[in-house]
Short mmCIF file of C-alpha atoms in Angstrom, two decimals:
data_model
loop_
_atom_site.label_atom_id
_atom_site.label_comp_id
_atom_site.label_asym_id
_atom_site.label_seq_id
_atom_site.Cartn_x
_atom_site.Cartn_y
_atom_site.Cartn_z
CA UNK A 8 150.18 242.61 126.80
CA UNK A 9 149.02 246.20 127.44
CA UNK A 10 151.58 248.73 128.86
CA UNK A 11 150.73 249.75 132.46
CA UNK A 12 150.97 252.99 134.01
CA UNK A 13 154.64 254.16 135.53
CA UNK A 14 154.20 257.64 136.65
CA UNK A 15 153.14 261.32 134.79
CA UNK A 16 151.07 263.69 135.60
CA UNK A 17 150.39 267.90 134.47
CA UNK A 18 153.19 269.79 133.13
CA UNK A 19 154.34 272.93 134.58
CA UNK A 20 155.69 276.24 133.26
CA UNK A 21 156.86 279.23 134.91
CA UNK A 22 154.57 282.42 134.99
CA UNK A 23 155.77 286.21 134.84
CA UNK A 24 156.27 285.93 139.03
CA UNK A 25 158.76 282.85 137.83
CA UNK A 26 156.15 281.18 139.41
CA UNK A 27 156.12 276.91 138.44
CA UNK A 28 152.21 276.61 137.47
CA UNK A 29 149.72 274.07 135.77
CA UNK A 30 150.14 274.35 132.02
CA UNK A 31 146.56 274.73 131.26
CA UNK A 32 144.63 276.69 129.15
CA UNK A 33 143.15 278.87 132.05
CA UNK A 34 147.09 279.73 133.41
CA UNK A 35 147.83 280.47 129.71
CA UNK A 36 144.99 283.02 128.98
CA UNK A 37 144.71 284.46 132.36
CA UNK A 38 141.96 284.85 135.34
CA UNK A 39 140.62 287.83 133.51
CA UNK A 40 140.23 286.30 129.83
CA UNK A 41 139.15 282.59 131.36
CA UNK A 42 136.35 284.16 133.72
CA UNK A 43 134.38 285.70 130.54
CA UNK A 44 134.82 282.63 128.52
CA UNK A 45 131.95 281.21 130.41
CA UNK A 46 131.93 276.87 129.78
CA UNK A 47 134.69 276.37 127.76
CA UNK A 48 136.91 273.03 128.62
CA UNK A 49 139.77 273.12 130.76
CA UNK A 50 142.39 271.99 128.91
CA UNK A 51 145.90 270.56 130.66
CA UNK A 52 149.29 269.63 129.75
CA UNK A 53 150.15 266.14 130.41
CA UNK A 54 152.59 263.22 130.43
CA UNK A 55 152.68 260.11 131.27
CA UNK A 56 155.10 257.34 131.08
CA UNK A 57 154.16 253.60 130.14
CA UNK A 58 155.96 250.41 129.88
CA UNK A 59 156.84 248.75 126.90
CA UNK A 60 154.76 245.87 125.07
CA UNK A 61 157.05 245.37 122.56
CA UNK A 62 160.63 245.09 121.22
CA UNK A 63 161.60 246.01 117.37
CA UNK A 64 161.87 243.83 115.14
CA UNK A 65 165.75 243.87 114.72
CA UNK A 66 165.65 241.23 118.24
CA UNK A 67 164.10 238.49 116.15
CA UNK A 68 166.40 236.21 116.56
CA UNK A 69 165.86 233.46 113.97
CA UNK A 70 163.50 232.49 110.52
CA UNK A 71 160.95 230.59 112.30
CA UNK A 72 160.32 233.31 115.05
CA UNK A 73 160.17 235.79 112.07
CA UNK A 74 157.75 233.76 110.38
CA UNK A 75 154.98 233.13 114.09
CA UNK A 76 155.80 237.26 114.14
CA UNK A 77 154.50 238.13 110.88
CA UNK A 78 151.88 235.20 110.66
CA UNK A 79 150.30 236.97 114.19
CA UNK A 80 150.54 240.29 112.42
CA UNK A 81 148.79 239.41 109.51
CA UNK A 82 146.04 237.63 112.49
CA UNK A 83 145.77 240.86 114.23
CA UNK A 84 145.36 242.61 110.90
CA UNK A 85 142.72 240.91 109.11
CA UNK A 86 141.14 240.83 112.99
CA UNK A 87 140.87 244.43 112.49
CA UNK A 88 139.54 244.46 108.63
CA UNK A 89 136.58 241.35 109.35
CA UNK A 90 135.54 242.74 112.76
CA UNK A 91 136.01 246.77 113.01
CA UNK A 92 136.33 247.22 109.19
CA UNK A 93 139.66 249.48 109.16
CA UNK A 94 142.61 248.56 106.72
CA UNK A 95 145.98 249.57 107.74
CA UNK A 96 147.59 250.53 104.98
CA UNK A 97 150.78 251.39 106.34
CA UNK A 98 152.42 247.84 106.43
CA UNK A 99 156.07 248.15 107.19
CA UNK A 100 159.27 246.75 109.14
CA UNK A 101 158.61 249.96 111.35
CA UNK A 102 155.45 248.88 112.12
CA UNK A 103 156.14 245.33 113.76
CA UNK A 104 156.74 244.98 117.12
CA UNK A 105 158.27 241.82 118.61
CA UNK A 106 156.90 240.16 121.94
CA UNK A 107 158.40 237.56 124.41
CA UNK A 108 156.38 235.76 127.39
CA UNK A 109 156.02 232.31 128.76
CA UNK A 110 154.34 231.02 125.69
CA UNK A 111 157.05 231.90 123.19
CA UNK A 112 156.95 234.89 120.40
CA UNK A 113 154.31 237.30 119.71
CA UNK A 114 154.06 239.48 116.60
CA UNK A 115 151.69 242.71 117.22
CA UNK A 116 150.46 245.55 114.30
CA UNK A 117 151.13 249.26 115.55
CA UNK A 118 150.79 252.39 114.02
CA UNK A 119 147.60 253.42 112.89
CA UNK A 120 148.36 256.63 111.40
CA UNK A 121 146.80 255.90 107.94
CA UNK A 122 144.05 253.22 109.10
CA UNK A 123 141.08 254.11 107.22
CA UNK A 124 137.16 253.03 107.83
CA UNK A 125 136.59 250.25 104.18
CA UNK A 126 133.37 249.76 102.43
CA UNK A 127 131.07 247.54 102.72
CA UNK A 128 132.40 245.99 99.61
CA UNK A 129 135.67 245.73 101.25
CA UNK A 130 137.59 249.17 99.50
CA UNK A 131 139.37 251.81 101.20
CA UNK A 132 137.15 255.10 101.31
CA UNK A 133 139.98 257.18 99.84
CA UNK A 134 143.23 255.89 97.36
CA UNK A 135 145.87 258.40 98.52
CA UNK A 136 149.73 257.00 98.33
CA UNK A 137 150.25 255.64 101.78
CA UNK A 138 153.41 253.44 102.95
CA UNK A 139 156.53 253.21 102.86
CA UNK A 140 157.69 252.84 99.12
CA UNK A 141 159.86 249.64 99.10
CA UNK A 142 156.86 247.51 101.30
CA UNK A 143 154.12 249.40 98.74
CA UNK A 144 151.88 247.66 96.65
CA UNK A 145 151.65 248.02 92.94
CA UNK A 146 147.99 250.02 92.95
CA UNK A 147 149.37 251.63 96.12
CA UNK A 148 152.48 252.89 94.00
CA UNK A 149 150.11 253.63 90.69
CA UNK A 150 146.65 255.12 92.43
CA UNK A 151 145.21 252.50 90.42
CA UNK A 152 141.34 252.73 90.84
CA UNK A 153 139.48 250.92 92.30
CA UNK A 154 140.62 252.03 96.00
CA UNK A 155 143.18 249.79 98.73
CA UNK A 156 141.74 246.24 100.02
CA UNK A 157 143.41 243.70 102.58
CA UNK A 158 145.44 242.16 98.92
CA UNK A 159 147.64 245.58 98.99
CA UNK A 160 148.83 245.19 102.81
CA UNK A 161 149.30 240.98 102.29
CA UNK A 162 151.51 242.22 98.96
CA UNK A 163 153.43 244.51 101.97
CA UNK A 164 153.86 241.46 103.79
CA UNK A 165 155.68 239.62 100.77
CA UNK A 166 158.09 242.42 100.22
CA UNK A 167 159.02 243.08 103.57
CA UNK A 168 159.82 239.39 103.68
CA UNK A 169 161.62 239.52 100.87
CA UNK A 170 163.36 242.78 102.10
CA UNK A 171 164.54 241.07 105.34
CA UNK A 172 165.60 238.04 103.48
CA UNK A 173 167.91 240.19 101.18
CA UNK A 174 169.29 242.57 103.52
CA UNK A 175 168.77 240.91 107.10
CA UNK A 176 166.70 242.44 110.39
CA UNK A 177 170.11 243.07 112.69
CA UNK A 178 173.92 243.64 112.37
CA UNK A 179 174.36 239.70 112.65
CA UNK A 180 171.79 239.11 109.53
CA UNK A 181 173.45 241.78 107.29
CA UNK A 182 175.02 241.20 104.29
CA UNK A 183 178.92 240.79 103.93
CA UNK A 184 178.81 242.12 100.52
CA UNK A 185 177.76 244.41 97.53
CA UNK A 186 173.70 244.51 97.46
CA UNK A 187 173.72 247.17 94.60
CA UNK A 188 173.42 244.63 91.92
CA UNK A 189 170.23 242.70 93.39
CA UNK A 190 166.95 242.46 91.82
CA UNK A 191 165.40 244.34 95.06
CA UNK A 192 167.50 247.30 94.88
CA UNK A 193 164.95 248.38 92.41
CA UNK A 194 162.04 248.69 94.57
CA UNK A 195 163.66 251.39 96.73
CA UNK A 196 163.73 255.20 94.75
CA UNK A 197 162.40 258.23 93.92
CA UNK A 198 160.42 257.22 91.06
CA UNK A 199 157.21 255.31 92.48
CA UNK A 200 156.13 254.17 88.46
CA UNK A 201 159.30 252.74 87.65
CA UNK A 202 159.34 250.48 91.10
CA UNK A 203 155.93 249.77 90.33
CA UNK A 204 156.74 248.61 86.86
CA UNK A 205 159.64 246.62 88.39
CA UNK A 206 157.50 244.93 91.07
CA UNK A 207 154.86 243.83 88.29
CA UNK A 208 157.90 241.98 86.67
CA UNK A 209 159.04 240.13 89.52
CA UNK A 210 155.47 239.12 90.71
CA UNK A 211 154.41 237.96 87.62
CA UNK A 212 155.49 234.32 87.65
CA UNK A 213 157.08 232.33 90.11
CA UNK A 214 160.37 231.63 87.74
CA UNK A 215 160.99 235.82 87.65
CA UNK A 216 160.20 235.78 91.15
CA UNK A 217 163.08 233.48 91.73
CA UNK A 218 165.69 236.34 90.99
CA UNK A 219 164.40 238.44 94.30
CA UNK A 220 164.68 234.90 96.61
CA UNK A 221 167.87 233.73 94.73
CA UNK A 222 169.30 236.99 95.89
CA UNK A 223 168.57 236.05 100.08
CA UNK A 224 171.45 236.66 102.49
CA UNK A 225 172.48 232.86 102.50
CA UNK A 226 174.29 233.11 106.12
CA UNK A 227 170.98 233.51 107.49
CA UNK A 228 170.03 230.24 109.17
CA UNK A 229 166.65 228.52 107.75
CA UNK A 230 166.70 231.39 104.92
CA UNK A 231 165.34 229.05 102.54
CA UNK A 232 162.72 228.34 104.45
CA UNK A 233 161.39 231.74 104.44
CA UNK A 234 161.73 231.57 100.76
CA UNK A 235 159.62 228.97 100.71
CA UNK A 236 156.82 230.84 102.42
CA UNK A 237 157.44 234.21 100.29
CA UNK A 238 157.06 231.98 97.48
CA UNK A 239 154.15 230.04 98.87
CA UNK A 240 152.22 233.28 99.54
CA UNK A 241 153.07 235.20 96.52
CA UNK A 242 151.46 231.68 94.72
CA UNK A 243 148.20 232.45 96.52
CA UNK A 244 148.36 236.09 95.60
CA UNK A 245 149.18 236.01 92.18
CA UNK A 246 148.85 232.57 90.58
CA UNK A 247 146.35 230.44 92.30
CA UNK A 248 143.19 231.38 90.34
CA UNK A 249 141.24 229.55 87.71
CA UNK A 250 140.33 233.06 85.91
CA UNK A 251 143.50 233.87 84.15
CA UNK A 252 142.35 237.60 84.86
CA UNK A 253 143.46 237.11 88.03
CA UNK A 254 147.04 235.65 87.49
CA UNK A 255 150.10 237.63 86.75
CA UNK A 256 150.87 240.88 87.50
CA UNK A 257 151.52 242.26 83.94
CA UNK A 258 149.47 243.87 82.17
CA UNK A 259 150.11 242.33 78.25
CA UNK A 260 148.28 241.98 75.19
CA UNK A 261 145.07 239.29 75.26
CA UNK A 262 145.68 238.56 71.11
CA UNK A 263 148.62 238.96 68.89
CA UNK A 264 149.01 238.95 64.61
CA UNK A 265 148.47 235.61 62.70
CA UNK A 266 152.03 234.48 62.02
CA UNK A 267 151.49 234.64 58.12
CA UNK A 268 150.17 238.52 58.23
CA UNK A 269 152.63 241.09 56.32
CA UNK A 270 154.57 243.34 57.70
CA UNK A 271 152.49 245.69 56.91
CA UNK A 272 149.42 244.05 58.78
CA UNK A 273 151.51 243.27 61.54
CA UNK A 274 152.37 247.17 61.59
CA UNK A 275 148.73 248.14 61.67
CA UNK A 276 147.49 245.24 64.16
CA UNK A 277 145.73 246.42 66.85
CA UNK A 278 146.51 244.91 70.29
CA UNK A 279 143.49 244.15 72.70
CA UNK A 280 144.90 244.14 76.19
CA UNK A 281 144.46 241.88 79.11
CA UNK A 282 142.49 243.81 82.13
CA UNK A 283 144.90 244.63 84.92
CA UNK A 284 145.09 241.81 86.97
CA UNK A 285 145.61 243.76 90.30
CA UNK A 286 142.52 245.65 89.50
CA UNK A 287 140.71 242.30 88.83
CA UNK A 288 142.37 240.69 92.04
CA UNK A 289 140.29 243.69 94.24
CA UNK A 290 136.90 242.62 93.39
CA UNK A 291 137.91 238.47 94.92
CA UNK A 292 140.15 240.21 97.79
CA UNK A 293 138.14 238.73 101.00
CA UNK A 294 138.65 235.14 99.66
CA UNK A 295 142.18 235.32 98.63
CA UNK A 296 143.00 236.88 101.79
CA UNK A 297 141.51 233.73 103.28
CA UNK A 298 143.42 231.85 101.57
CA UNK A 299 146.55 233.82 102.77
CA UNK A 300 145.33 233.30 106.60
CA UNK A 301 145.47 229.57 105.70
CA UNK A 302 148.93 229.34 104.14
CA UNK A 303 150.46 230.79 107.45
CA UNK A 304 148.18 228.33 109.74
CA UNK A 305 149.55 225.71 107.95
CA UNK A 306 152.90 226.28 109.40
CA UNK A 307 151.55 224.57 112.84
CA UNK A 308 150.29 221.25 110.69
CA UNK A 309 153.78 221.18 108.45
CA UNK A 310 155.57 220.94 112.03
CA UNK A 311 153.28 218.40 113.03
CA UNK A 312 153.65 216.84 110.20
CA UNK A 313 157.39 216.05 110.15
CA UNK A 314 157.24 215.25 113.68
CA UNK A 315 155.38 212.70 113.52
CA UNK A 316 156.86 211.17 109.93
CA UNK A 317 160.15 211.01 112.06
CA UNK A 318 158.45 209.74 115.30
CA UNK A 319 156.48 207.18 113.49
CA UNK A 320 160.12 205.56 112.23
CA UNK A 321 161.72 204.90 115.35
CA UNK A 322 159.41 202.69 116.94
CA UNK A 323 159.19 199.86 114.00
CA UNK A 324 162.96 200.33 113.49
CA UNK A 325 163.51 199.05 117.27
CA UNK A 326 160.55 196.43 117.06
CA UNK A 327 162.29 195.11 114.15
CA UNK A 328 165.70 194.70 115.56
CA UNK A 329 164.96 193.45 118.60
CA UNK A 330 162.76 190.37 116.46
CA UNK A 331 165.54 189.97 114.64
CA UNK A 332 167.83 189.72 117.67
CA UNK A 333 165.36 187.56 119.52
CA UNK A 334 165.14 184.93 116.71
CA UNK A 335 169.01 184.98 115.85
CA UNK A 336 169.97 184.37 119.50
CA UNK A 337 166.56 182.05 120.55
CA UNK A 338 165.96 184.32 123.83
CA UNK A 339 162.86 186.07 124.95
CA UNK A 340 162.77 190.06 123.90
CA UNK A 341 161.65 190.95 127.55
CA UNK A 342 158.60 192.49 126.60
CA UNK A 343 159.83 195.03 124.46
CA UNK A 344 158.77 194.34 121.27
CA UNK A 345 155.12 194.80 121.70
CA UNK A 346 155.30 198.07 123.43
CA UNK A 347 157.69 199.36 120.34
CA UNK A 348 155.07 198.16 117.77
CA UNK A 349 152.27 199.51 119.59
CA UNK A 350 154.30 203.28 119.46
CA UNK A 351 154.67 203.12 116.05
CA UNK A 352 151.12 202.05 114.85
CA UNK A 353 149.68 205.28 117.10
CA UNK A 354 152.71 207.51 115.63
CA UNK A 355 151.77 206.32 112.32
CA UNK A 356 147.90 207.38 113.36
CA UNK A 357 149.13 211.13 114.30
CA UNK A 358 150.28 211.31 111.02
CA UNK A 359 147.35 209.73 109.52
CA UNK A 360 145.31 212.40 111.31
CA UNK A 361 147.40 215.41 110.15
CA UNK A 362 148.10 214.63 106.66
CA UNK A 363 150.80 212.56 104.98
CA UNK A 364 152.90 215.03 102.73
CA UNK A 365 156.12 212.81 102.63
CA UNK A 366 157.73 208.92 102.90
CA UNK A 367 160.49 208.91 106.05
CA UNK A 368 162.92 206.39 104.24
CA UNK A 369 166.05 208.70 104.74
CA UNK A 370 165.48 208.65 108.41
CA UNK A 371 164.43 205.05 108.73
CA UNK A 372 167.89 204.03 107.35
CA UNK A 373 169.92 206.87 109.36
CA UNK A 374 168.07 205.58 113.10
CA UNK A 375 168.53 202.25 111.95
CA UNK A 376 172.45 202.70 112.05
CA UNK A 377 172.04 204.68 114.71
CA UNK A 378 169.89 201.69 116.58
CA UNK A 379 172.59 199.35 115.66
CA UNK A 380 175.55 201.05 116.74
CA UNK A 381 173.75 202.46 120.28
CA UNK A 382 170.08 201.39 121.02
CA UNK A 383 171.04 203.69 124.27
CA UNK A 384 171.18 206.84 122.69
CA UNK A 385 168.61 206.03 119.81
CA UNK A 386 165.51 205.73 122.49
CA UNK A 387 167.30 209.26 124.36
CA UNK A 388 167.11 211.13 120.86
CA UNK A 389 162.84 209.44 120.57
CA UNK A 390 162.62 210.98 124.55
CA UNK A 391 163.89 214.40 123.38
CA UNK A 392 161.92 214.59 120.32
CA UNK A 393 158.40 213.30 121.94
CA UNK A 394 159.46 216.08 124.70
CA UNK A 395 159.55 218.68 121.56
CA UNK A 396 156.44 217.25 120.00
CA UNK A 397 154.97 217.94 123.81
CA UNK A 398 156.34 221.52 123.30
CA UNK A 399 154.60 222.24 120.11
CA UNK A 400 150.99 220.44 120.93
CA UNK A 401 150.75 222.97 123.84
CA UNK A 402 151.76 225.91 121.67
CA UNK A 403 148.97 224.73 119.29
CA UNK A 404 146.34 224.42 122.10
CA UNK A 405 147.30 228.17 122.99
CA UNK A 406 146.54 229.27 119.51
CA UNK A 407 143.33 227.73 119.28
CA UNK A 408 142.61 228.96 123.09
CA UNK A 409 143.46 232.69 122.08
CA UNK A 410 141.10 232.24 118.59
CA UNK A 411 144.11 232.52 116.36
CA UNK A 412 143.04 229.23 115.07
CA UNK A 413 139.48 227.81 114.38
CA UNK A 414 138.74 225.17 116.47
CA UNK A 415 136.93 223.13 113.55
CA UNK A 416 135.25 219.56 113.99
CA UNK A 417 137.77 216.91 114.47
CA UNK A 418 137.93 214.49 111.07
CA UNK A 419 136.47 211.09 111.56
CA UNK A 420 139.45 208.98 111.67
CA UNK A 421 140.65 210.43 115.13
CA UNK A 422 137.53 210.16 116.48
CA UNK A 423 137.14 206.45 115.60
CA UNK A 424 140.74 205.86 117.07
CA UNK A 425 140.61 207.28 120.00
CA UNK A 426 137.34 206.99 120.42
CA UNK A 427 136.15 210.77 120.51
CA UNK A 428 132.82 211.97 121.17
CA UNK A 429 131.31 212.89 117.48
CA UNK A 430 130.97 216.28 118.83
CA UNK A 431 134.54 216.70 119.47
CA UNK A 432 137.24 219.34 118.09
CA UNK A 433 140.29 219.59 117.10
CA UNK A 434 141.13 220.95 120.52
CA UNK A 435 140.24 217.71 121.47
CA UNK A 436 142.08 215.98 118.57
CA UNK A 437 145.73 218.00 120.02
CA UNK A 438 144.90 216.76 123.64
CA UNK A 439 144.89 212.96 123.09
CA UNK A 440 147.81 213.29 120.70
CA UNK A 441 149.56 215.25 123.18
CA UNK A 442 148.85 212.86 125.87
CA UNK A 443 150.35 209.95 123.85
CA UNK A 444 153.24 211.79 123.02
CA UNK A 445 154.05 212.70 126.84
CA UNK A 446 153.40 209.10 127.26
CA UNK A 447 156.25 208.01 124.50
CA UNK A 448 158.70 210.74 125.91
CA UNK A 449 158.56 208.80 129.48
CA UNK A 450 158.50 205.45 127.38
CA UNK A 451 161.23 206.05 125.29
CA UNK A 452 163.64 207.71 128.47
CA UNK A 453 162.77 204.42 131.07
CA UNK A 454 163.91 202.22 127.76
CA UNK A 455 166.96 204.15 127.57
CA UNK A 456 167.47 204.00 131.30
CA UNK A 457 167.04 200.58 131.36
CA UNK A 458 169.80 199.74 128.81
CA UNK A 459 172.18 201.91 131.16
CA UNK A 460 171.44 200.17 133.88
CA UNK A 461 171.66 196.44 132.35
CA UNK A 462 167.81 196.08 133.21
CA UNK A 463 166.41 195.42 129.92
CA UNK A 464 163.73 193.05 130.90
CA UNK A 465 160.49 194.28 131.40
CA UNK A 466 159.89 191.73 133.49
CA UNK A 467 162.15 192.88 136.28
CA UNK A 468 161.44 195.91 138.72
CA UNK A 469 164.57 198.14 137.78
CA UNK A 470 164.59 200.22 141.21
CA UNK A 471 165.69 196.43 143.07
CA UNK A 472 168.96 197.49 143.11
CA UNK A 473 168.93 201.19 143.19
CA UNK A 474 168.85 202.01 139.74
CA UNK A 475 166.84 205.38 139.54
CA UNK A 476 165.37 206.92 136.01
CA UNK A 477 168.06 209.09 134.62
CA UNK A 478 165.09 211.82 134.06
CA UNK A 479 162.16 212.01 136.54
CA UNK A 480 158.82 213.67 135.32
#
């Protein structure tokens, strides 16, 4: 990923003789000056040229590559904070640059113009305005005291989100219409107190919040996903804290006048306000920003996740029918029934180890159709989705590889079914998952193979008459 070397060198100029000449600070000043300056430095003119690492961010070209780009940015970020202890403070759409290789998409962090050394406690060493104002943070926008932490560039994060959701990255995620009437129009301006004022009201709660997200380009594919995670990370920010100093982003009054006062008590009631609950927020910012890092690792488990609540259907849906089948017409499965069963009691185990977040009914009754109507193409679809389960295990194993995921210890119920070493990781967990799922994908094609060729038997060798696998590993 770093840019290599194309060509440069010293810059020349042209002297009184029209001479071409080193620009250097000796040519400049002359033999006569230079030689009585005794030791000072040469100094030279030069340029070099470099290849790219990155691309802008208007070549994303869809939600979930948006999402790996800005989860790695945030990575590299708080990389930066934990281990060198220097906060950006400059996060913007400017500052994102978008990177392809072999393993997929890369986000990277540039531009380190305002990067400033933190505390010890965590604060920025000065509280100057820094940014650019519609990605600012509230205390960025007010100079609220105490000083810039990590929570003012993860706020940046949520409204350049929001800004890309609203008004799109690239001419084919733009608008169609008017965008003057939108909630978001009022962050952008000349006067920094009234966005800040309108940024505390849509931050506040998640229902006020729901007029920036409402207001998303909807001809952006998978846009309300990404208002899923805006919302999901402006929940962590703002509202997931059992001190209720913490949540909101108003500031409003702690107390208010009994309801049978008199007007004239009411008039004279003095209001005790609530501290300001971005100011609060500061002091807990290394633990909520934790809790930030998590919410975008999660997006790796959620995939894995509905993977596997899909994959685990498939297998018990064929099992099934083919019992059924075998008992209604008194004939011998050919073996297939046990190897079906088998898949879906370790599919069901992959979900087991990830987490079980939702019931697959919908999709058991769609492949069941689908079974019905064309086992064929039913066990294709299970050898193209195992092949993308493949996919996105080895993605997973890169992360960990590269340390944008902690390896942690692998929970007890994979290591008791398949037998781990106690000691093992989750590295170790993805591996043996991944090797079952490879092992489905060729299952899952030879079945579908089979029932092209009129082989369906297990029992029979179905190369005896020339019948080759329609996909070859």
């Amino acid at each position: 990923m770093y840019p290599k070397f194309l060509g440069g060198g010293r810059m020349q100029i042209q002297n009184a003789r029209g001479e071409s000449v080193d620009d250097t600070t000796r040519t400049i000043l002359g033999e006569t000056v230079w030689s009585q300056l005794g030791d000072l430095p040469l100094r030279a003119h030069m340029r070099i040229a470099m290849s790219g690492v990155g691309e802008p961010l208007k070549t994303i070209q869809s939600i979930p590559e948006l999402i790996v780009v800005i989860y790695d940015v945030m990575r590299c970020h708080m990389g930066i904070l934990k281990h060198c202890q220097i906060l950006h403070r400059d996060i913007s759409e400017a500052n994102i640059l978008v990177r392809r290789d072999g393993t997929g998409v890369h986000g990277m962090l540039i531009d380190f113009d305002h990067a400033i050394s933190i505390t010890d406690d965590g604060y920025a060493k000065h509280a100057e305005r820094t940014g650019t104002v519609p990605f600012m943070s509230v205390s960025n926008l007010e100079n609220l005291q105490p000083k810039r932490t990590s929570l003012d560039d993860w706020e940046s994060i949520i409204y350049i989100l929001c800004w890309l959701g609203t008004f799109g990255w690239n001419s084919d995620t733009r608008p169609s219409g008017s965008v003057a009437d939108l909630n978001i129009a009022s962050w952008d301006g000349n006067n920094v107190m009234k966005i800040a004022n309108s940024k505390r009201d849509h931050m506040h709660s998640s229902d006020n919040f729901t007029g920036i997200t409402k207001g998303f380009n909807p001809k952006i594919a998978g846009i309300r996903r990404l208002a899923n995670v805006v919302e999901g990370l402006r929940a962590v920010l703002i509202d997931n804290h059992s001190d209720p100093d913490l949540r909101g982003a108003m500031i409003i009054p702690d107390s208010f006048p009994e309801e049978n006062d008199s007007d004239e008590e009411a008039d004279q009631y003095e209001f005790k306000m609530r501290p300001d609950p971005f100011v609060e927020r500061a002091a807990h910012w290394e633990s909520i920003s934790e809790s930030q890092e998590r919410a975008h690792t999660y997006r790796y488990i959620f995939r894995f996740v509905m993977l596997e609540v899909v994959a685990a259907v498939p297998g018990m849906v064929d099992g099934l029918i083919r019992h059924i089948k075998s008992l209604q017409g008194m004939r011998h499965d050919g073996g297939w029934i046990g190897h079906l069963l088998r898949e879906a009691e370790n599919e069901r185990m992959h979900l087991m180890t990830w987490m079980e977040i939702s019931k697959p009914t919908g999709f058991f009754a769609v492949f069941s159709l689908l079974y019905m109507v064309s086992p064929r193409t039913a066990h294709r679809v299970v050898g193209y989705l195992e092949e993308e389960a493949v996919t996105s295990y080895t993605h997973f194993i890169g992360e960990i590889d590269a340390g944008r995921i902690e390896n942690v210890k692998a929970p007890e119920i994979a290591v008791a079914y398949w037998n781990l070493d106690p000691e093992s990781t989750l590295r170790d967990v993805v591996l043996a998952v991944r090797a079952d799922e490879a092992l489905h994908r060729d299952t899952n094609h030879h079945f579908s193979d089979r029932i092209r060729a009129k082989r369906e038997s297990l029992f029979e060798d179905m190369d005896t008459d020339g019948n080759k696998p329609h996909i070859k590993y």
